[in-house]
mmCIF file of C-alpha atoms in Angstrom:
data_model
loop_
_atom_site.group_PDB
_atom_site.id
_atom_site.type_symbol
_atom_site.label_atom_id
_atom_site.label_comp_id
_atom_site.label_asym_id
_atom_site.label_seq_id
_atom_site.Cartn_x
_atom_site.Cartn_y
_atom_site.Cartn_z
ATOM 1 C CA UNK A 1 11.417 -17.465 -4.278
ATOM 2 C CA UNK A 2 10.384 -14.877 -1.642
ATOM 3 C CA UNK A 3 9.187 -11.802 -2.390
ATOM 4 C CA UNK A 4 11.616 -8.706 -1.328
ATOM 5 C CA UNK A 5 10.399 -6.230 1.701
ATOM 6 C CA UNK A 6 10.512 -3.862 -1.253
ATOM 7 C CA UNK A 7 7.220 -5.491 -3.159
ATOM 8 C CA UNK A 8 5.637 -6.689 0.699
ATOM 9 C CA UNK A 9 5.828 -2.968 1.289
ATOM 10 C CA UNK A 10 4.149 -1.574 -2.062
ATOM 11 C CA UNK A 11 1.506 -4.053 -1.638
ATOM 12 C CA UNK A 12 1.168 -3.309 1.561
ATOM 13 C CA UNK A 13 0.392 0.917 1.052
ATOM 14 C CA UNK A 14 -0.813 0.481 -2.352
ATOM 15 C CA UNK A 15 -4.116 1.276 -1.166
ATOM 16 C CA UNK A 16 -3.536 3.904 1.762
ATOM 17 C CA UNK A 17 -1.706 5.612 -1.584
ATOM 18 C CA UNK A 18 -4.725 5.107 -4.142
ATOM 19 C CA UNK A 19 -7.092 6.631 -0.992
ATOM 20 C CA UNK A 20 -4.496 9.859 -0.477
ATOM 21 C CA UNK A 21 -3.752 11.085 -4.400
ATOM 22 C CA UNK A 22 -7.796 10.311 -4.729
ATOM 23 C CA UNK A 23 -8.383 12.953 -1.754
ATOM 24 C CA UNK A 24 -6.035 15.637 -3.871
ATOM 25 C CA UNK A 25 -8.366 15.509 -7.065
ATOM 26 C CA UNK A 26 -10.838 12.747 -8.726
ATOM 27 C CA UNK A 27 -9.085 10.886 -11.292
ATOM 28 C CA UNK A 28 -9.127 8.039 -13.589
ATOM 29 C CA UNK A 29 -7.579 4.357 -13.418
ATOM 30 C CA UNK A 30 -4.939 4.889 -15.440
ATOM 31 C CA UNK A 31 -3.854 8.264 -14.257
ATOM 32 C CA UNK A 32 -3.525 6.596 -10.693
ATOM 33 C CA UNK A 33 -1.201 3.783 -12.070
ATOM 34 C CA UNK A 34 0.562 6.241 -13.733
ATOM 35 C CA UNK A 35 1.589 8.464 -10.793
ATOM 36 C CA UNK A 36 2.153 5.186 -8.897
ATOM 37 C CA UNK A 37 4.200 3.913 -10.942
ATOM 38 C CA UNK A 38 6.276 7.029 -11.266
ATOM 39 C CA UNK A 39 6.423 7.262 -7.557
ATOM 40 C CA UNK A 40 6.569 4.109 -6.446
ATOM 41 C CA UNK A 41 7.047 1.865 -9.184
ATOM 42 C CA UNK A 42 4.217 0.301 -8.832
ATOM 43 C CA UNK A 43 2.680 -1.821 -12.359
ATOM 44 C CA UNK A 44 -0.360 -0.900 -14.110
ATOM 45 C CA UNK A 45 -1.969 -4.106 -13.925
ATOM 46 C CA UNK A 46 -2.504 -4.006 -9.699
ATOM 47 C CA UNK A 47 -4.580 -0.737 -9.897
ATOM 48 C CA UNK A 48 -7.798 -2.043 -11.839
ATOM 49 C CA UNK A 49 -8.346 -4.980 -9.435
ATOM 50 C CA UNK A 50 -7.586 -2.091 -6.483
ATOM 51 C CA UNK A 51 -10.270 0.324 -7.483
ATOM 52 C CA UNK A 52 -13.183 -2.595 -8.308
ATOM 53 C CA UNK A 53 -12.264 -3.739 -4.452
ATOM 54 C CA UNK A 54 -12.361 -0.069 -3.166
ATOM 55 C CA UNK A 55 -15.688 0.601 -4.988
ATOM 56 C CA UNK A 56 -17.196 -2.646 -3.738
ATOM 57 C CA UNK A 57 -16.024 -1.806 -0.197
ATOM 58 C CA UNK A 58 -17.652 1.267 -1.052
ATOM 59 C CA UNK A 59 -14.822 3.384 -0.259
ATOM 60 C CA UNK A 60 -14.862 5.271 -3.700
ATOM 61 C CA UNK A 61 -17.394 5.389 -6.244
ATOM 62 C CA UNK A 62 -17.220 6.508 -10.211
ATOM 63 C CA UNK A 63 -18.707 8.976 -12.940
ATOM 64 C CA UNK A 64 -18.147 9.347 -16.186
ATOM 65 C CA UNK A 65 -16.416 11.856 -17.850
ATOM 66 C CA UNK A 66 -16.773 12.185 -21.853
ATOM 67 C CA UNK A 67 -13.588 12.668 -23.964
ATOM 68 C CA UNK A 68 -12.733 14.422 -26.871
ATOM 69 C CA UNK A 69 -10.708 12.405 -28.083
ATOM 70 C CA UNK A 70 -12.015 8.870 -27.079
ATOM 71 C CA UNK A 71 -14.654 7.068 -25.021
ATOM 72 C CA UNK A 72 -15.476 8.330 -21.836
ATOM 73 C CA UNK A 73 -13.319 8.158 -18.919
ATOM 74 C CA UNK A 74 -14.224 6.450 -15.399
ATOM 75 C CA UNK A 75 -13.302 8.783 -12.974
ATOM 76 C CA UNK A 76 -13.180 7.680 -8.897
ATOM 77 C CA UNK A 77 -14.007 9.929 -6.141
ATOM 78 C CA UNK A 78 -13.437 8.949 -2.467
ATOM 79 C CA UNK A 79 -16.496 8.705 -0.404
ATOM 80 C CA UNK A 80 -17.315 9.325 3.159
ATOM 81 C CA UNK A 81 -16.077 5.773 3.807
ATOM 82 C CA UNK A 82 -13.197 6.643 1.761
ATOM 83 C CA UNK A 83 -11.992 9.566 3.724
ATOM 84 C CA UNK A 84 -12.698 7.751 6.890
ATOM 85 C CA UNK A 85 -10.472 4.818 5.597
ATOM 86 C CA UNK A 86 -7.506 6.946 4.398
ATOM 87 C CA UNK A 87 -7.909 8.869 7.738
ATOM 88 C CA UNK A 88 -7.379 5.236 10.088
ATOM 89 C CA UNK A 89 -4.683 3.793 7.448
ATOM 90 C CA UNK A 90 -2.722 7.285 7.778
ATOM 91 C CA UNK A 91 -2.784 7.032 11.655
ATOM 92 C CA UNK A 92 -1.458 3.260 11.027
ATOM 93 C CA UNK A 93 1.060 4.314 8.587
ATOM 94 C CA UNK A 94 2.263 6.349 11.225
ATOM 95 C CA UNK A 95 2.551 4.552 13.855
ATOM 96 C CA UNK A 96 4.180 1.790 12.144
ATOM 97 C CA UNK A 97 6.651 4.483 10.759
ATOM 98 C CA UNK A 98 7.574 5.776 13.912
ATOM 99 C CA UNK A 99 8.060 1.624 15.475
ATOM 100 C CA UNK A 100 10.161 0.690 12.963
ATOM 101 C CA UNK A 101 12.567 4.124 13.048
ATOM 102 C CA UNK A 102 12.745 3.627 17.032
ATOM 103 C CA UNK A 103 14.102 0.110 16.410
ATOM 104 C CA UNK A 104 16.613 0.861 13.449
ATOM 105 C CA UNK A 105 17.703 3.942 15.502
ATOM 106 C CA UNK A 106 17.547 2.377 19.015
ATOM 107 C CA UNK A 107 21.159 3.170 21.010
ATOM 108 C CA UNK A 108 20.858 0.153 22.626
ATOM 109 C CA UNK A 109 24.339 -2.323 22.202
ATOM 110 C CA UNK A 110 23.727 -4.874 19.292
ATOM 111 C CA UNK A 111 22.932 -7.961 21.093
ATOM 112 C CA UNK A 112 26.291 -10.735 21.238
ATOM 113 C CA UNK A 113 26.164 -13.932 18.664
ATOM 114 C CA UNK A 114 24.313 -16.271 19.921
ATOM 115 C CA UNK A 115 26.119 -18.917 21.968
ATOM 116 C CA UNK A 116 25.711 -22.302 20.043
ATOM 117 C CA UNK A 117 24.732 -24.927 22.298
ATOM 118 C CA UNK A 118 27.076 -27.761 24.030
ATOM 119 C CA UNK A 119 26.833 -30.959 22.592
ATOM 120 C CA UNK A 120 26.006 -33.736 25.452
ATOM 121 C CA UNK A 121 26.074 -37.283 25.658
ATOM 122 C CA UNK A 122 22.580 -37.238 26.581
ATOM 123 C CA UNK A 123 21.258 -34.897 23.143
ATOM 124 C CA UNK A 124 22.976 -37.961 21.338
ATOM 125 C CA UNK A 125 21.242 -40.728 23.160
ATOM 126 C CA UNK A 126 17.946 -38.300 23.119
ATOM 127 C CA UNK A 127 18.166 -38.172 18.932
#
């Protein structure tokens, strides 16, 4: 079954999303899915696999943060190559934004059917 545009699209700015609430504040794993999911109903179980690839593209990186209650959290920071990455993906985000709004509110005329095509004796004897 194909997936809808809706999930193609979440997967799609899952990470330009992860790089822009992690440029408001630090924050842990779980907080991210959280507000993700809220926002964009996004599942819990795509963020850990997100944040390994980001560290390991070296895009954030972590500390710990000791709990009161608990074990220590992992909190993620962007880096430089994190800032620089949200910065490009922004700028792409845009653009794309602004292409697909100029084509959904183009006041061009819808284009006519398509015209089906003639049946010959030739197509026949072709087949």
């Amino acid at each position: 079954m194909p997936e809808t545009i809706e999930i193609q699209l979440k997967k799609g700015v899952l990470t330009l999303c992860v790089l822009a609430l992690l440029n408001r504040r630090d924050s842990y794993a779980y907080e991210i899915a959280s507000t993700l999911a809220d926002a964009i109903d996004m599942g819990e179980g795509t963020i850990y696999p997100l944040m390994r690839r980001m560290q390991s593209d070296g895009q954030v990186e972590t500390y710990l943060v000791e709990s009161p209650s608990g074990p220590s959290r992992k909190y993620y920071r962007l880096t430089d190559a994190g800032r620089r990455a949200l910065e490009a993906q922004t700028d792409e985000w845009r653009a794309f934004v602004t292409a697909v709004e100029g084509v959904m509110n183009a006041d061009a005329e819808p284009a006519p059917p398509a015209a089906k095509p003639a049946k010959t004796a030739e197509r026949g004897a072709e087949q």
